[in-house]
Each structure stands twice: as C-alpha cells, then as structure tokens.
Amino acid sequence: MAMFIRVDIPEDVQAEEPLRKQLVEVCPVDIFALDGERVVTVEANLDECTLCDLCIEASGSRVKVVKLYE
Amino acid sequence: MRFYEHEAKQVLQKHGVPLPKRSVATTPEEAETAAAEIGGPVVLKSQVLSGGRMKAGGVKFADTPAEAKDAAAAILEIEISGQKPMGVLVEERRAIAQEYYAAVTWDARAKKPVIIFSDMGGIDIEEVAEQHPDHLSRTNFSNLRPFSDYIAKVAVSKTGVTGNHLGPLTRIVTALARVFVQYDLTLAEINPLARLEDGTFIALDSHMDMEEEARTSQRALLRELGIPDEDTRLARPPTPFEVAGAQVDAADTRGVAGRVVEFDGNMGLVIGAGGGSLTLFDAVRAAGGKPANYCEIGGNPSVAKAAALTKLVLSKPGVEKIAVMMNVVSNTRADIMARGIIKGCIEAGRDPGETIAIFRIPGSWEDEGFKILRKYGVDFVDRSVSMHEAAARAVAKMGA
Amino acid sequence: MSILIDENSTFIIQGITGREAVTMTRELLNYGSKVVGGVTPGRKGRDVHGVPVEDTVRAFTERMEVTGAIVAVPPAFAADAVMEAIEGGIKLIVIVTERIPRKQVAEFIEYAGQEGARIIGPNCLGLISPGKSKMGGIGGAADATQRAFKPGSIGVMSRSGGMTVEISNALSEAGLGISTAASIGGDAIIGSNYAELMPLFEADPETKGIAIYSEPGGPSEAMLAEYMTASKSRLPVVAFMAGRFMDAMPGMRFGHAGTIVEGRADTTAEKIARMEAAGISVAERIEDIPAILKQRIG
Ligand code: SF4
C-alpha cells in the first residue's frame, strides 16, 4: 500500500492516447502503466515517486501528484 | 578472493614451478590411498582459507599410509577460525637444506607490484623485516612494461644469493611475478620456498588472493580450478542475517542498502555509507551504545530497498530501537530515506515514532524529509547536530 | 586562490550520457562549472543539457583548451577512458567510477605519471573550489553544494566522499570555509594521496590549514606524516580518524575497498601515533576540527 504518494489522472488525460504513452515514458520510477485504453498507476511503485514533476509538465498540470504526508 | 593452498599450487604448476608430489583427499580413506601412491613419508595439511593451521593442529606428519589415514581423520574434524576444512592435502615429505620466502603483492606507496624476497623463509616475514632487514629485499616493477626476468634476479641477488642457487630461484620468482600479473592477484606467496638436500628447489606452501573485481575476467581460471560462481570464499562464512542483507542489496540496482555485519547489541543501525558508516559506528560505541549491526546504505537507494533493510535490522532478535544516521548527503535523498525507513517500521508492525531513536540525514531534499518525519512523530535533527551528538542522543534513549 | 581547479577551468565528461552522469552534468552547470563537452562513443552530435557530445576525447582537445576530464563510465570501460584522456593531452582526470580492478588503476596511474597528468580517484566524488568550480558529484545539487561549501581558507582531503562533505560543512558552519576540497577516493591504490596534494596546498597563499578524513588500511596517513616531518610544512593539519572499532577485527573489510587491517601499521591506533608524532592534531569528533584549526592557525 502506498503511504506517501497518490497520483490522480483525470478523465480528460485518459482520453488522449499519445499522452497516456508519454506518461509511461517520462516517469523515471515506472508509476504509470498502460491498461488497454487507459493509463493506470502502479500501486507498488507510487511511494518511489521522485517528485520530478515530469508527469505534471507532460500533462499541462492536469495530472496531480499528492503528498499524503502534507 | 582467496585460493586454497592446493589451488594456488595448481596455478604454480601451470607455470612451471617445481612442487612436491601431492593429492587432495576429502576422506581418511582417500588420504590413505594418496599416501600409498606417493610412497614414503608424507605431510597432511588442512585445506582452509585462514592462516594458523599449524597452531590449530591442522598439519600432521605420517610415515605410513595407515598413519596418514588416522592423521587425515583427525584433521578433517578440526575447525580453524570457525571453518571446516574442504579437504586434506597429502604431500610427499622431503629433506630440506634451506628455506626462502618469495611473494609478489601491491605496494600502495609506489602504486606498483613489489617482489618481496628473503633467504630466511618459513618464519613470520614481518619479523624478518624488522630484525634482519639485510635478509629481505623489496623490488618494484612497472605496470606497463612486460615483466623481464632480470627483475626477479635483482630481487633474489639483493639478499646475497649467488652461484648456482641464483638461476633456479630467479626462474621461480619470475613465474610468481607473471602469475601475479596474469591472474589479477593481490598476493602471490611461496613460503617456504625450499632448497632440498639434493640441490633442487620446490614450493612447499603457497598462498594466493585474487582481486574480487576480477572474478568475471578470470572466469576461465576459476573454471579450470573448479571454483563455482557462488563460492564466495569469505574468511568467515556469512550469518543468515548477513546473507539476507546481501539479498536486500541485490534485489534492485539503485543505491546500496544491506551490506550488514552482525554484532551482539540491542541498537539497530541504519547508517551510511563508506566513511560515514565507520564514523557513526565509532560514535555509537564512544557514547556507550551497543550496536546490533554494522551497515551501509547510500548511493540513493529506492524506498523499497531502504524499507527492506529497515525490516531486516528490526527482525534481529533483541533490537529495541534503530538509529538512522548519515553524513551530509549529496545524492542520497533525505525524503526518500525517510519514506523507506518509516515504511519499513510500519511493515514490521512497529511504531516509527517509538522505534526510530534518532533520524539524522541532513542534505539534499531535507525539508521534504522533515515534513514526513514530523507527520509520523519521529525524532529528527538537522546538520546543526553533529554525527557524534546524534549518536549520543540515540544511545541515551536506549536505557529508557 | 585554490588548487587544481578555479573559475577558468574547462572540462569534459566521459560517459556523459549515463543516468548518473546526466544528473551530475546538470548539477555542475547549475553550480557554474565550465563543462565544455561530453564523450560517449556513437553519440556524436547529441547534447546533454546543452553540452555537445562527441565520440572521442581528441575531438575536443584538438580544437580547444580542456583543463580536465571527469571519467564516469562503467568499471569495465573506465581504464580505457582514462588512457584516452591521458593520450589526448588532458592533465587533470577525476575518476568517479567504482570497482575498477587494481591492476588497471595502477597501469593508468603509471602512464599518467609518464605524461605529466594528475589523477584524482578512482571511486571519489571529485574536487571543489567553492564559489569557483566543482568537478564531480561532490555536494550534489547546486544549492546543497553552496550550503555545505563556503569559500575560505581550509584545504580538505578525504578518502571518503561523504565525509568530505560532512567535514567541509562543519568548517563552513564555523566560518572558516574551504579553499579546495578533494575527495581522493576509497580504493587501495589511488592517483593522488594526501602527501601528493600537500605541495599544491603549500603553494596556495589562500590556504591556511588542512583537514583530513582518514581510516584504517593503507599507507596514506604514514606518508602524510613522513611528508610533514620532512617538509617542515607551514600548514597546520588536523585529522579525523574513523573506524577505530576495526583495530580489533583484522582481515575484515568495512566501508571502502582500501580499508582492511592486515598488519599493525594499518590500525587506527598506529596511524594516530604516527600522525601525532609528526605534529598532526587528531580530532576525536568532526565538530572538534574547526576549533583545533582556529587555535593552530592563531
Ligand atoms: S513526479 Fe516524476 S516520479 Fe512522480 S509520478 Fe510524476 S513522473 Fe513519476
């Protein structure tokens, strides 16, 4: 169970196929994975998030990285 | 990594160094057969990786095959520095006229290999160096130029050896130097190197260490000697706790976490890395603390790796609390470490605030780390508290 | 002033496209270091954070002045990269790579000696002349580096990369600051040990004192003691000795590859005695170093 980080992917991001792929590519710790027509977060990797903001930049600030400890 | 005597001798044999007739036995019966085949008096030597065989009773003499069998049975039972022998080397015994010492090792001052030669072999070479310096020579040779026999000749000749002894000794020392270079050894030693009463020279005992980093490039040699990849050759076999630590470290390639060594204390240490670990271990002891383990964590390990190491340390019986300390970090992140260690505590069913005696990892991403530590009620300090002060604080909590 | 590197130093990074090297490049540029190029075979024409990449060292040295090279390639290829740098005419080479076999290290050190090149490392964090330049991963991100390394008057040398930062931080907090700090590497054989860097600090008017981190194993501390006795150095030296617990555990290796107690000379007790006899102060704790230096500088 992730204790420190949650990543929210809104529906409008799910609608864009190139962006779904891009999220998988940019994250250095494999937090995103493709699941059919959707991009999902990988539970086991969430806490490895390096807060590098690459997913946020790629999605024009639509993907949210939430620090559960704040 | 260290070679057994019989392996070192196999290497010497490949390179033309004269050796006694010999054979490795793993049972008393094999030793009896070996002694019968050799014929005449034999010496039996325990095959262990540590020194001090003679003192421990790991070397015995036998005049008949039956005696050899009894001697082997006794030797195979004797543990030396906590290690059971892998076998017994049965060797012919010859009459010796004089003993010499020859070794090639690294000279960290000159940054070159050095040949150490003495015409007083068989005894502690450090003692010869101190008490009979004129009987010991040190000769460096180049890393870049191919080894030339004259260098060995100079090394031997410096101790006053001349006449018809110089040639054969030069040939043996030359072979030893070539073996050292060719196989990435860190030590190649023949002691004693004996002149027999019939005037010939043979290597009676040999000791070789190979660079750990060279295991891959020297795979051909290791195959030839029948040494499997999983044979670690440590001076003391690792404890299950230490094996588990190595597994934590190997589980993913990011950073280092899990080079642990076990001690008897009640205070678990999650400390890093190289010099920081040495400093902090000293600091805990200076404050009167009793470490349960030595450990190294650093190089920016993953959260999962830090958590696994924490769980491992907490799993050790008698560990009441852990101290988490590092020097000011450059590439390891304080927040990633905080996440991993808190996660490890919780997964081990412990309250992080109670279990972590102190958290001192100043440096990169520390502000983010402090937020996490605050949320879980962990006692943390920044760089204004030194490594020694942090260790003393942690030790003070152990009594409570 | 400072030693080895200053604001005008230019350098290339060999192995610049590796994951850790990419991060290091960004940190160096942010700190103000002049990284003029990178070398990764087959990657000619690319760039890393704006730094041009070439296939060979000579592609840079033939057309521009290059002060130094940082070698950050994997252990199997590191020795070859160092040889290429030396052959390309580079005179200062910082090797951050760990686990290079000793024989290869000894080979390139001997070659560097013949060609008049200086090697720092291997297995080190590199060099920093605070406020001017840094060469290697030392200090990490630019803001963290600025915090731990303030410009000043103390030369720092350490066999441990992490402890280079810890000691420098203590000196910075105490207001003394650093002229140049050198992480010299934790291996048994290294390009430059304390005694070999001392003459450079000696010649630097800005340097008023020296702090070193030392540990069990190897002759580095004994060589420094001999240097201090023979040279009548003007510089007060304070040493911190770690790994005292290892004296009772011969043959065991803790920490760096170079730390192993094989004989009496390798123990911390023996090293402390030798250093003290040569006029080197030995501090019990890191936080004692600045006060001892202040007192000895006067
Ligand atoms: S911030 Fe970086 S590490 Fe975290 S989820 Fe986004 S891309 Fe991955």
PDB file of C-alpha atoms and ligand atoms in Angstrom, chain A residues 5 7 23 26-32 46 48-56 63 65, ligand 1:
ATOM      1  CA  ILE A   5       2.153   9.472  -2.627  1.00  0.00           C
ATOM      2  CA  VAL A   7      -1.259  10.245  -8.297  1.00  0.00           C
ATOM      3  CA  LEU A  23       3.307   9.415 -19.071  1.00  0.00           C
ATOM      4  CA  VAL A  26       8.643  10.092 -18.713  1.00  0.00           C
ATOM      5  CA  CYS A  27       8.250   8.680 -15.220  1.00  0.00           C
ATOM      6  CA  PRO A  28      11.691   7.538 -14.015  1.00  0.00           C
ATOM      7  CA  VAL A  29      10.239   5.077 -11.499  1.00  0.00           C
ATOM      8  CA  ASP A  30       7.516   3.390 -13.580  1.00  0.00           C
ATOM      9  CA  ILE A  31       4.488   4.766 -11.778  1.00  0.00           C
ATOM     10  CA  PHE A  32       2.355   4.733 -14.935  1.00  0.00           C
ATOM     11  CA  LEU A  46       3.852   5.010  -6.050  1.00  0.00           C
ATOM     12  CA  GLU A  48       9.107   5.678  -5.184  1.00  0.00           C
ATOM     13  CA  CYS A  49       7.934   8.951  -6.765  1.00  0.00           C
ATOM     14  CA  THR A  50      10.892  11.335  -7.007  1.00  0.00           C
ATOM     15  CA  LEU A  51       8.685  14.461  -7.220  1.00  0.00           C
ATOM     16  CA  CYS A  52      10.415  15.253 -10.516  1.00  0.00           C
ATOM     17  CA  ASP A  53       7.218  16.830 -11.934  1.00  0.00           C
ATOM     18  CA  LEU A  54       7.779  15.322 -15.391  1.00  0.00           C
ATOM     19  CA  CYS A  55       4.268  13.838 -15.465  1.00  0.00           C
ATOM     20  CA  ILE A  56       2.813  17.169 -14.397  1.00  0.00           C
ATOM     21  CA  VAL A  63      -2.016  15.009 -13.566  1.00  0.00           C
ATOM     22  CA  VAL A  65       0.869  14.269  -7.529  1.00  0.00           C
TER      23      VAL A  65
HETATM   24  S1  SF4 D   1       6.513  13.282 -10.299  1.00  0.00           S
HETATM   25 FE1  SF4 D   1       8.027  12.170 -11.511  1.00  0.00          FE
HETATM   26  S2  SF4 D   1       8.342  10.310 -10.343  1.00  0.00           S
HETATM   27 FE2  SF4 D   1       6.484  11.182  -9.557  1.00  0.00          FE
HETATM   28  S3  SF4 D   1       4.880  10.212 -10.733  1.00  0.00           S
HETATM   29 FE3  SF4 D   1       5.384  12.100 -11.814  1.00  0.00          FE
HETATM   30  S4  SF4 D   1       6.899  11.482 -13.290  1.00  0.00           S
HETATM   31 FE4  SF4 D   1       6.778   9.815 -11.834  1.00  0.00          FE
END
